[in-house]
Structure formats: structure tokens, C-alpha cells
Amino acid sequence: MNPLRRELEIVADWIEPGSRVLDLGCGDGTLLQYLVQRKGVTAYGLEIDPRKVTRCMDRGVNVVRADLDEGLADFHRDSFDHVIMSQTIQAVRYPDKLLEDLLRVGRHGIVTFPNIGYWRLRMQLLLRGRMPRSPALPNAWYNSPNIHLCTLRDFERLCSSMGIEILERRTLDRAHRSNPLLNLSPNLLAEVAIYRFVRGSQSR
Amino acid sequence: MVRSPPIDSVGLVTQHKAVFEEPLALDCGRELPRYELVYETYGELNRDASNAILVCHALSGNHHAAGYHSEHDRKPGWWETCIGPGKPLDTNRFFVVCSNNLGGCHGSTGPASINPHTNKPYGDQFPVVTVRDWVRSQASLADQLGIKQWAAVAGGSLGGMQALQWAIDHPERLRHAIVIAAAPRLSAQNIGFNEVARQAIMGDPEFHGGRYYDYGVSPRRGLAVARMLGHITYLSDDAMRAKFGRDLRGSMSFDFDEVDFEVESYLRYQGQRFVQDFDANTYLLMTKALDYFDPAAEHSDDFSAAIEPIQCSTLLLSFSSDWRFAPSRSREILRALLQKEKPVSYMEIEATQGHDAFLMPIPRYLEAFSAYMGNVAREVEI
């Protein structure tokens, strides 16, 4: 089974039919194609890798080759109902600035990322004294695209400092399944975190 | 030399001529009483005429976009890279049409054609035509061919601008616009280059106010200079450096008539070759059409308002080393389409070849173009 499958299903469940969607780091366009075909959304994907951009074109989804580190200046405020960042936030240079931009152009944000607080990863650092690696984080420290890893607690703290209101959090285990036991200590037990959030009432 | 064309070529092709007896009203306020368009087609039109693609040519192009006119042809049509079996504009699936623009010098009605009122070549009397006039004439050609809606209208540079104008003027008549290495309008720098080219032509003693046909001459020197200038702007600094550097042909001559550097030799050759089959008045017309192209002008310079009528999907492609129509110019088109929530895809392609890259076999470019067109083919169920 494709390990991303469950994660994208959860994301897709949060998208209302007919809404406007922007997918930041849309990869090969799998999620966007699903949303367009099943939910009739109006969608664009942004992706930096030309091979993946080409895959998106092959799928017939709207895709723009773009570097997210340059921000979202091409889009107006409130252009989208949902802005998705699936396994992308950890690879950008300024995650906080991008989150801010994300909530400028979209009403809702959806973010998924690998939890660096997952116990197996903590154990690698503690026992072996080396940067953790896993199927979700397969690269070595020096060539990894994932330059801004965080734990659930880190992400939530950033959101609260930015006045972002988290509406829902879902976690997945090593087999990328939902598991009620995860709620005992999600920051330790979850391998993948999925958040849905809006601009807080305090923020602009 | 006689040899058979490669298997991914459309092979030997012949040109056709469409004659229009009804007058064509032009943007300049004048009209052509009758006109002709020369065109070529590649592939087969399907039964419901849903697989047709219009290819629009750039400044110095013509209707010969792919294949060979004879076994002795040295070079195929100008977009051989992209048109043919298995290529992005796959002639096993699509019916590709390319016409010589009005005002051109390869068979369509232009300055060298006979003016029915005077029975002499139009010369300087040929009206200034615009991108929109070309779109009008191409729409008449579509009517004559029985094509109600193009699967796509495609072009690079000035051809991309025609594709964009098509999408604005005839929203229901195309499903996709393929706009490559283009811009929403020219910059002052672009217009400046065009003006220098025109002055080179008009300053040639053999120009005779555009009536050089009457004298049996043509402003060859001026036209060659115009082409040399154009050629420099189509290449990138890196591409020219890689190709020629500062290599000398022999030793320094300390003379102005001799060719010292390889790059001089190359440009002179390109200029000389160009004047053999291109008309100076056509060059003036085409550069003017480029200068005048500006859909935003009628909308208080608001380009996003100008593209509001667009209903088709748009593919925008640009090339990193293109400084004549840089990627930032394609992004201006992109931004307007995004703001109006039009379906659009955009890719900047890394390429060292400058503006000319859209004619080159750059793998990433051809892959993206093919992927997009494959989806177009699925959409029209061919």
C-alpha cells in the first residue's frame, strides 16, 4: 500500500466539493487530480521539480513551476478556500513566512509533516548519536531536502505565536493508520501529523 | 543530395492556398478587398474535426512548419522539433494547420502581391496589419476548413501572442492556448530593437520608400543588418560565447571590410541567407505588428481585464536564458490568468539557447509539451 494514501485521504475529506484549492509542493499531482475528479474543485498546484511538473501536466491538473521560497506573490488575498502543504513545510527555507503567506491567500490551511519527535527517531539520536533516518526521512543530513524538521509541539507553538487557530489534528502511526493509542502521547507516538487551521480571531 | 526524411518527420509536404473573396476589415481602418492565405497541414482531420491544431508563426516564419518540400531540401520546416509522429504535436493524433500570416512573403497576400486597384505590387501601400487582423484571417481559414473549434492554438514568440489573442477574441473556438516564450506586450527595449531594424531597412538607398519592386531591387543591406540585430537578441550571451567566443578567423586585418571574428562571419552569413527569401516590407510589417500587440491597451492597461473573456486552458512555457521575452514576461501573463481563476499551467525551462530555445530539441521542454498535449488528446478523445 502506498504510505501516503491514508494521509491524502484525510486531507481530501476536509475539502468541500466545488471549493478553490491551492496545493503547495503538489508533487506529481495525485491529490489534485483526485480532488478535481471526485470533488469538482478548482485547483492549482505549485511544484519546483520539472519532472513532477510534467507529471502534473500529463494528469491534466493546473500546475505552475514555482519556488515556494519566493513566496506566493502571484496570488491575491483570499484567492483560495484551502491551501494544502503536504510533506512540504519541512523542505522550505522560511516555514513561518510561508505559513503567513498561506493564510493570506487561503481561508483554511492544511499541513502534513513527518514528526521528528517520533520515538524511533528520538532513539536513533539518543542511542546511536546520529541524525535520524526513516522511510519518511530517507536522506542523510547533508543532502536532505528536509531542512526544517519539527515536532508536533514545535508546530503548535509556532501556530500559537502566529495567532493561527488549529481546528483539527490527526496523527498516523508507522503503518500510516489512525490509531487511538496515538492520543496517549501524540508527540512521541505519531510518525505523521496532519493539521487543519485558520487565521485566528486575534490575527489580522 | 537525395535522402528519405527521418521516420519521426511528416515527410514530404505540399502547400495549399485559401482564397477569400470577401473583404477583410483591418484594425488600421482600411480593408483588403480580397486576400489569400497559403498554408500547410500535417496529419488527418478526424470526422468531428475535434483534433485540429493551429500553429502560428513568429516574426520571420512562414507556413512551412514541418516536413520537407522535396527530397533535395536541406532543412525541414521551422518547428520540425515539435511537429510529427510521436512529437508534442503528434501528427498520428492531431491535424496540424500552419498558415503564412497576412503581409507575409511566402504566398499569402502581402506587400509584394498585386494590388487589384493599381495592378502593381502593394509595396508601401500594403496596410499595417495587427495580431488581431491575423487572428481574424485565421478564423476565416478555420471556417473554410470546417473547423469550429481548435483543440489548441499554439505558437512561440509572436506566434504565442497570436495564440493569446485567439483565446481573447474567440473564446469558444479553442480548447487550449499554448503560449511559448511570449509576453503580454513589448517592452520599450523590445520596441527599440524593432525600430533600429526598421531604420536599417528604410535607410538603405535601395528601399525607395517601400516601392523597390518597381525598380527591380531590394534593400538587401538594410534587411541583412536588421536580421543580424534580431539574431543577436534571439541568442543568449552564454550561447554566443560558447559558439564563437572571441575566436578570430585568421589574424587581425586592421580593416573594416574584412571579417575578423567568427561571430562577425556568422552574423553576416545569417544576414545574407535571410535576404535571399525574405521581403523587407514584410519585415517592417511584422515588427510593427509586434510593437502594436497590447491587449491591455483597451482596458486602461489592465491586462487581467483584457484576458477576462478567455475560456480555454492555457499552457505557458518560458526559457531561463531568454532575454528578449524573459520568463518574467510569461509570469505577467500567468499572474493575470491566476487572478481571473483561468485554468493555466506554467513552466520555466532551464535552457542556454536564449529566445531561440523554443525551436530547439530540449528534452525537458519536449517532455512537458508532450505531456500537456497527451492530455489534450485524451480530452478530445483521440
XYZ file of C-alpha atoms in Angstrom:
586
model
C 0.000 0.000 0.000
C 1.192 3.477 -0.797
C 2.127 5.015 2.565
C 0.877 8.444 1.506
C -2.516 7.108 0.681
C -4.164 7.424 4.105
C -2.663 10.842 4.719
C -4.060 12.210 1.449
C -7.440 10.623 2.150
C -7.669 12.550 5.403
C -6.696 15.765 3.629
C -9.225 15.124 0.851
C -12.004 14.526 3.398
C -11.539 18.074 4.644
C -12.086 19.673 1.221
C -15.657 20.645 0.331
C -16.854 19.907 -3.208
C -16.536 22.811 -5.604
C -14.074 24.756 -3.473
C -10.904 26.524 -4.633
C -7.713 24.714 -3.716
C -4.015 25.531 -3.899
C -1.515 22.725 -3.287
C 1.963 23.936 -2.348
C 4.545 21.354 -3.353
C 1.947 19.322 -5.219
C 4.404 16.657 -6.408
C 3.077 14.564 -9.262
C -0.460 15.910 -8.824
C -2.038 12.749 -7.386
C -4.021 14.605 -4.736
C -5.095 17.417 -7.085
C -6.288 15.008 -9.747
C -8.323 13.163 -7.096
C -9.847 16.414 -5.823
C -10.687 17.657 -9.324
C -12.259 14.372 -10.400
C -14.093 13.455 -7.178
C -14.899 16.844 -5.714
C -15.025 19.146 -8.719
C -12.660 21.639 -7.137
C -10.883 24.463 -8.971
C -7.263 23.757 -8.233
C -3.703 24.795 -8.929
C -0.525 23.101 -7.794
C 2.873 24.670 -7.268
C 5.915 22.462 -7.702
C 9.616 23.145 -8.216
C 10.764 19.824 -9.715
C 10.311 19.946 -13.514
C 9.808 16.178 -13.757
C 6.923 16.360 -11.312
C 5.513 19.428 -13.071
C 5.497 17.380 -16.278
C 3.683 14.526 -14.467
C 1.032 17.023 -13.373
C 0.608 18.221 -16.974
C 0.201 14.609 -18.027
C -2.580 14.253 -15.453
C -4.259 17.387 -16.746
C -4.075 19.326 -13.486
C -3.167 23.009 -13.449
C 0.403 23.299 -12.310
C 2.836 26.163 -12.003
C 6.538 25.576 -11.672
C 7.461 27.748 -8.719
C 9.938 28.047 -5.891
C 7.978 28.327 -2.635
C 10.935 30.114 -1.055
C 9.983 33.068 -3.247
C 6.559 33.267 -1.583
C 3.080 33.427 -3.057
C 3.141 36.940 -4.508
C 1.359 35.767 -7.681
C -1.835 35.229 -5.670
C -4.276 37.702 -4.188
C -5.537 37.646 -0.618
C -8.366 35.120 -0.068
C -7.964 33.549 -3.520
C -8.495 30.040 -2.140
C -10.751 28.159 0.248
C -7.997 25.687 1.090
C -4.244 25.825 0.808
C -2.529 22.468 1.278
C 1.080 21.760 2.176
C 1.512 18.029 2.153
C 5.011 16.968 3.240
C 6.326 20.331 2.096
C 6.739 22.650 5.075
C 9.878 20.870 6.263
C 11.574 21.498 2.897
C 11.111 25.275 2.633
C 13.518 27.939 3.762
C 11.104 30.100 5.747
C 8.276 27.911 7.093
C 6.889 30.714 9.257
C 6.770 33.230 6.402
C 5.183 30.667 4.101
C 2.525 29.870 6.733
C 1.753 33.564 6.955
C 1.522 33.832 3.154
C -0.563 30.660 3.046
C -3.193 32.200 5.299
C -3.106 35.412 3.312
C -4.103 33.686 0.057
C -6.289 30.984 1.636
C -9.032 30.831 4.253
C -8.025 27.392 5.527
C -4.624 25.758 5.752
C -3.866 22.057 5.781
C -0.353 20.945 6.652
C 1.131 17.478 6.938
C 4.704 16.722 8.028
C 6.904 13.958 9.455
C 7.122 14.252 13.230
C 10.785 14.441 14.244
C 9.597 13.816 17.835
C 8.529 10.279 16.894
C 10.084 7.901 19.430
C 12.010 5.799 16.936
C 13.719 8.911 15.615
C 14.467 10.134 19.131
C 16.020 6.731 19.867
C 18.330 6.973 16.852
C 19.731 10.249 18.066
C 19.877 9.121 21.712
C 21.390 5.651 21.229
C 23.356 5.952 18.007
C 24.149 9.614 18.234
C 23.315 10.170 14.614
C 20.772 12.185 12.680
C 17.617 10.081 12.468
C 16.554 8.445 9.228
C 13.337 6.605 8.421
C 11.217 5.689 5.412
C 9.624 9.135 5.765
C 13.052 10.794 6.137
C 15.288 8.702 3.917
C 18.114 11.185 3.235
C 21.353 11.855 5.072
C 21.718 15.130 6.995
C 23.797 16.775 4.266
C 21.659 16.032 1.228
C 18.188 16.048 2.720
C 15.606 18.403 1.220
C 14.068 18.467 4.686
C 15.842 21.384 6.288
C 13.266 22.495 8.859
C 12.068 19.473 10.772
C 9.804 19.938 13.763
C 7.765 18.052 16.339
C 4.022 18.370 16.903
C 4.768 20.552 19.891
C 7.057 22.820 17.844
C 4.441 23.268 15.131
C 1.671 24.022 17.593
C 3.832 26.529 19.418
C 4.621 28.322 16.139
C 0.920 28.431 15.295
C 0.004 29.897 18.642
C 2.764 32.503 18.386
C 1.437 33.482 14.954
C -2.164 33.643 16.071
C -3.112 30.645 13.957
C -6.097 28.692 15.249
C -5.752 24.916 14.876
C -9.139 23.369 14.146
C -8.164 19.727 13.988
C -5.163 17.466 14.368
C -4.857 13.913 13.050
C -1.916 11.598 13.576
C -0.759 8.469 11.816
C 1.365 5.630 13.082
C 4.246 3.839 11.423
C 1.856 1.941 9.145
C 0.208 5.285 8.309
C -3.000 4.324 10.037
C -5.038 6.243 12.540
C -4.676 4.615 15.922
C -6.488 5.657 19.111
C -3.395 4.808 21.172
C -1.583 7.698 19.465
C -3.610 10.129 21.503
C -1.898 8.954 24.694
C 1.237 10.831 23.653
C 0.994 12.011 20.063
C 4.268 13.911 20.086
C 6.068 10.664 20.924
C 3.984 8.099 19.043
C 2.931 9.761 15.787
C 5.081 9.390 12.689
C 2.989 11.782 10.607
C 0.979 14.810 11.717
C -1.903 16.390 9.802
C -3.316 19.763 10.809
C -6.232 21.875 9.691
C -6.183 25.524 10.743
C -7.440 29.036 10.092
C -6.329 32.568 10.807
C -7.059 33.102 14.483
C -9.604 35.704 15.503
C -6.714 37.605 17.129
C -4.681 37.840 13.961
C -5.387 40.130 11.052
C 21.531 15.260 -52.049
C 18.568 12.885 -52.112
C 17.666 11.102 -48.906
C 14.483 9.993 -47.227
C 13.166 12.027 -44.284
C 13.552 10.582 -40.757
C 10.653 8.421 -39.576
C 9.530 10.947 -36.978
C 9.074 13.576 -39.695
C 5.827 14.320 -41.502
C 7.903 13.743 -44.649
C 7.143 15.411 -47.954
C 4.522 18.122 -47.757
C 2.809 20.443 -50.203
C 1.322 23.836 -49.611
C -2.280 24.863 -50.186
C -3.865 28.197 -50.908
C -7.119 29.523 -49.461
C -8.773 32.382 -51.347
C -11.144 34.791 -49.617
C -13.213 36.963 -51.908
C -14.994 38.880 -49.153
C -13.188 41.975 -47.844
C -11.287 41.860 -44.560
C -11.668 44.892 -42.282
C -8.373 45.703 -40.574
C -7.535 47.369 -37.252
C -5.897 50.266 -39.091
C -9.284 51.229 -40.539
C -8.573 50.067 -44.065
C -9.686 46.836 -45.660
C -8.307 44.246 -48.027
C -10.834 43.713 -50.857
C -9.734 40.099 -51.233
C -6.884 38.073 -49.852
C -5.158 34.723 -49.982
C -3.554 32.617 -47.274
C -1.022 29.933 -48.047
C -0.964 27.079 -45.557
C 0.253 23.570 -44.883
C -1.394 20.749 -42.963
C 0.064 17.655 -41.310
C -1.898 14.622 -40.091
C -5.549 13.832 -40.744
C -8.617 15.792 -39.688
C -10.934 13.415 -37.805
C -14.636 13.040 -38.512
C -15.908 15.556 -35.971
C -12.999 17.928 -36.660
C -12.045 17.897 -32.984
C -8.336 17.135 -33.415
C -7.226 20.288 -35.237
C -4.341 22.405 -34.005
C -3.412 25.799 -35.372
C 0.270 26.682 -35.266
C 1.064 30.405 -35.508
C 4.462 31.503 -36.745
C 6.821 34.114 -35.371
C 8.417 37.183 -36.962
C 10.364 35.654 -39.824
C 8.490 32.363 -40.045
C 6.052 31.065 -42.612
C 3.546 28.280 -43.228
C 6.241 25.632 -43.698
C 6.362 24.400 -40.103
C 7.329 20.747 -40.612
C 8.496 18.236 -43.176
C 10.255 18.768 -46.485
C 9.121 20.282 -49.775
C 11.337 17.975 -51.800
C 13.943 15.256 -51.443
C 16.548 17.910 -52.100
C 15.503 20.119 -49.159
C 18.435 20.769 -46.884
C 16.302 21.763 -43.938
C 12.829 20.795 -42.723
C 10.110 23.263 -41.617
C 10.820 25.642 -38.733
C 9.088 23.633 -35.985
C 10.188 20.152 -37.049
C 11.274 19.656 -33.432
C 7.682 19.737 -32.194
C 5.520 18.547 -35.104
C 5.494 14.949 -36.331
C 4.669 11.380 -35.355
C 5.345 10.907 -31.649
C 6.346 14.545 -31.154
C 4.472 17.014 -28.895
C 2.115 17.980 -31.739
C 1.711 14.327 -32.666
C 0.515 14.021 -36.253
C -0.706 10.473 -35.574
C -3.370 12.077 -33.411
C -3.658 15.722 -34.377
C -4.360 17.592 -37.602
C -1.897 20.473 -37.601
C -2.501 23.621 -39.662
C 0.012 26.420 -40.177
C -0.633 29.430 -42.396
C 1.618 32.197 -43.663
C 0.454 35.408 -41.983
C -1.204 38.156 -43.930
C 1.503 40.573 -45.006
C 3.945 37.691 -45.246
C 6.204 36.978 -48.167
C 5.722 33.282 -48.735
C 2.498 33.233 -50.699
C -0.100 34.921 -48.516
C -1.324 38.330 -49.609
C 1.414 40.809 -48.711
C 3.354 43.845 -49.897
C 4.751 42.021 -52.941
C 1.240 40.905 -54.042
C -0.545 42.747 -56.810
C -2.868 45.486 -55.604
C -6.114 44.935 -57.588
C -6.693 48.699 -57.727
C -3.370 49.541 -59.363
C -2.248 46.221 -60.887
C 1.137 46.884 -59.315
C 2.690 45.387 -56.156
C 1.252 46.905 -52.967
C 4.689 47.921 -51.709
C 4.315 50.752 -49.203
C 0.556 50.776 -49.924
C 0.033 47.497 -48.083
C -1.884 48.267 -44.873
C -0.247 47.772 -41.486
C -1.703 44.551 -40.088
C -2.029 43.590 -36.426
C -2.021 40.355 -34.465
C -5.777 40.702 -34.221
C -6.066 41.006 -38.016
C -4.100 37.789 -38.347
C -6.441 36.051 -35.916
C -9.410 37.291 -37.977
C -7.920 35.884 -41.179
C -7.016 32.601 -39.483
C -10.609 32.302 -38.214
C -11.798 32.599 -41.814
C -9.362 29.856 -42.761
C -10.787 27.681 -39.951
C -14.290 28.270 -41.351
C -13.142 27.246 -44.797
C -11.530 24.069 -43.398
C -14.683 23.201 -41.438
C -13.007 23.598 -38.045
C -15.399 25.085 -35.500
C -13.089 24.670 -32.548
C -9.336 24.100 -32.414
C -8.121 21.517 -29.910
C -5.306 24.012 -29.434
C -3.789 27.134 -30.909
C -0.035 27.124 -30.386
C 2.939 29.334 -31.067
C 6.221 30.703 -29.806
C 7.235 34.356 -29.537
C 4.982 36.394 -31.871
C 3.188 33.087 -32.519
C 2.433 32.806 -28.792
C 0.937 36.277 -28.868
C -1.390 35.172 -31.679
C -2.436 32.165 -29.565
C -3.208 34.537 -26.695
C -5.174 36.861 -28.991
C -7.139 33.866 -30.273
C -8.121 32.956 -26.707
C -9.282 36.517 -26.068
C -11.108 37.114 -29.370
C -12.677 33.702 -29.981
C -13.108 32.087 -26.540
C -15.344 29.283 -27.814
C -13.179 28.400 -30.766
C -10.211 26.862 -28.939
C -9.866 24.442 -26.034
C -6.218 25.217 -25.281
C -3.783 28.047 -25.930
C -0.096 27.125 -25.982
C 1.864 30.313 -25.417
C 5.636 29.822 -25.555
C 8.363 32.420 -24.906
C 5.917 35.301 -25.320
C 4.910 38.479 -23.471
C 1.678 40.382 -22.794
C 3.157 43.292 -24.759
C 6.555 44.554 -25.803
C 8.861 46.467 -23.504
C 10.418 49.761 -24.588
C 13.652 47.824 -25.141
C 11.880 45.348 -27.456
C 10.305 48.189 -29.448
C 13.696 49.888 -29.564
C 15.293 46.869 -31.224
C 12.450 46.714 -33.743
C 12.843 50.388 -34.562
C 16.584 50.008 -35.184
C 15.810 47.095 -37.523
C 13.253 49.175 -39.409
C 15.587 52.146 -39.690
C 18.283 49.883 -41.117
C 15.849 48.811 -43.844
C 14.349 52.223 -44.555
C 17.784 53.849 -44.596
C 19.014 51.542 -47.360
C 19.380 53.524 -50.620
C 17.566 50.744 -52.462
C 14.450 50.965 -50.272
C 12.784 53.628 -52.465
C 10.055 54.330 -49.924
C 8.998 50.687 -49.996
C 8.415 50.711 -53.783
C 11.664 48.894 -54.564
C 9.740 46.267 -56.581
C 9.219 48.944 -59.256
C 12.988 49.372 -59.524
C 13.805 45.674 -59.619
C 15.972 45.971 -56.491
C 15.590 45.330 -52.770
C 17.169 46.896 -49.665
C 19.344 43.863 -49.079
C 21.964 45.542 -46.924
C 19.395 47.072 -44.601
C 17.437 43.847 -44.295
C 20.605 41.892 -43.556
C 21.533 44.358 -40.807
C 18.018 44.068 -39.359
C 18.353 40.299 -39.305
C 21.816 40.449 -37.732
C 20.472 42.635 -34.948
C 17.495 40.325 -34.453
C 19.753 37.319 -34.382
C 21.842 38.739 -31.550
C 18.728 39.272 -29.463
C 17.468 35.717 -30.086
C 20.636 34.152 -28.689
C 21.908 34.391 -25.141
C 25.263 35.882 -24.187
C 26.320 32.429 -22.966
C 25.235 30.730 -26.175
C 27.194 33.216 -28.297
C 30.243 32.883 -26.076
C 30.074 29.092 -26.269
C 29.625 29.144 -30.031
C 32.181 31.781 -31.035
C 33.975 33.272 -28.068
C 36.357 35.892 -29.461
C 37.777 33.460 -31.991
C 39.453 35.088 -34.956
C 39.014 33.744 -38.446
C 42.635 34.429 -39.254
C 44.757 37.268 -37.985
C 43.526 40.774 -37.278
C 43.081 42.665 -40.547
C 43.117 46.265 -39.217
C 40.434 46.879 -41.810
C 36.675 47.418 -41.605
C 35.599 45.448 -44.655
C 37.297 42.231 -43.673
C 35.735 39.771 -41.279
C 37.959 39.370 -38.223
C 35.901 37.467 -35.702
C 33.953 34.220 -36.145
C 30.843 35.880 -34.737
C 31.009 38.555 -37.459
C 31.262 35.893 -40.106
C 28.314 34.037 -38.646
C 26.094 37.118 -38.454
C 26.986 38.226 -41.990
C 26.169 34.747 -43.245
C 22.825 34.713 -41.413
C 22.005 38.167 -42.798
C 22.915 37.229 -46.357
C 20.984 33.974 -46.241
C 17.935 35.763 -44.870
C 17.715 38.351 -47.665
C 17.559 35.604 -50.259
C 13.995 34.670 -49.363
C 12.587 37.404 -47.180
C 10.907 40.640 -48.131
C 11.931 43.882 -46.445
C 8.389 45.305 -46.383
C 7.195 42.144 -44.654
C 9.892 42.607 -42.017
C 8.637 46.136 -41.396
C 5.045 44.898 -41.088
C 5.833 42.014 -38.750
C 7.888 44.163 -36.367
C 5.114 46.768 -36.312
C 2.528 44.079 -35.509
C 4.737 43.020 -32.599
C 5.031 46.608 -31.352
C 1.278 47.175 -31.552
C 0.321 43.933 -29.789
C -1.161 45.064 -26.483
C -4.468 43.502 -25.383
C -4.394 45.593 -22.195
C -4.427 48.908 -24.087
C -8.217 48.894 -24.461
C -8.645 48.086 -20.774
C -6.796 51.001 -19.211
C -3.585 48.945 -19.261
C -5.191 46.287 -17.080
C -4.032 43.044 -18.658
C -6.118 40.878 -16.353
C -9.233 42.704 -17.582
C -8.120 42.032 -21.167
C -7.911 38.274 -20.611
C -11.282 38.099 -18.806
C -13.073 36.568 -21.854
C -10.672 33.600 -22.013
C -12.392 30.237 -21.574
C -9.706 27.839 -22.733
C -6.897 26.319 -20.693
C -3.511 27.909 -21.221
C -0.056 26.380 -21.202
C 2.738 28.902 -20.714
C 6.355 27.931 -21.279
C 9.431 30.121 -20.935
C 13.189 29.623 -21.098
C 15.665 30.712 -18.439
C 18.200 32.375 -20.765
C 15.630 34.156 -22.978
C 16.179 37.870 -22.505
C 14.097 39.036 -25.477
C 10.937 37.657 -23.812
C 12.256 36.679 -20.408
C 10.454 34.274 -18.044
C 9.288 37.300 -16.050
C 7.190 38.331 -19.073
C 5.474 34.938 -19.167
C 4.841 35.313 -15.445
C 2.933 38.532 -16.153
C 0.555 36.508 -18.306
C 0.451 33.794 -15.637
C -0.412 36.245 -12.873
C -3.325 37.719 -14.828
C -4.730 34.276 -15.621
C -4.422 33.212 -11.979
C -6.107 36.374 -10.785
C -9.061 35.657 -13.047
C -9.043 31.987 -11.959
C -8.485 30.718 -15.504
C -7.076 27.220 -15.965
C -3.352 27.649 -16.569
C -0.103 25.729 -16.281
C 3.323 27.299 -16.392
C 6.841 26.006 -16.571
C 10.135 27.829 -16.888
C 12.625 25.547 -18.621
C 16.366 25.736 -17.987
C 17.970 26.348 -21.360
C 21.123 28.082 -22.522
C 19.901 28.897 -26.039
C 18.106 32.171 -25.354
C 14.885 33.124 -27.148
C 15.531 30.591 -29.920
C 15.162 27.761 -27.369
C 11.526 27.262 -28.370
C 12.756 25.862 -31.697
C 15.328 23.525 -30.136
C 15.133 19.883 -29.077
C 15.476 20.475 -25.341
C 14.369 17.230 -23.629
C 12.621 18.810 -20.644
C 10.734 21.207 -22.940
C 9.587 18.456 -25.293
C 8.591 16.207 -22.358
C 6.436 18.888 -20.758
C 4.884 19.941 -24.085
C 4.194 16.271 -24.947
C 2.677 15.547 -21.537
C 0.355 18.519 -21.874
C -0.662 17.630 -25.441
C -1.183 13.990 -24.445
C -3.764 15.197 -22.012
C -5.347 17.401 -24.696
C -5.605 14.322 -26.921
C -7.325 12.345 -24.141
C -9.669 15.259 -23.543
C -10.878 15.327 -27.157
C -10.889 11.512 -27.156
C -8.432 10.784 -29.916
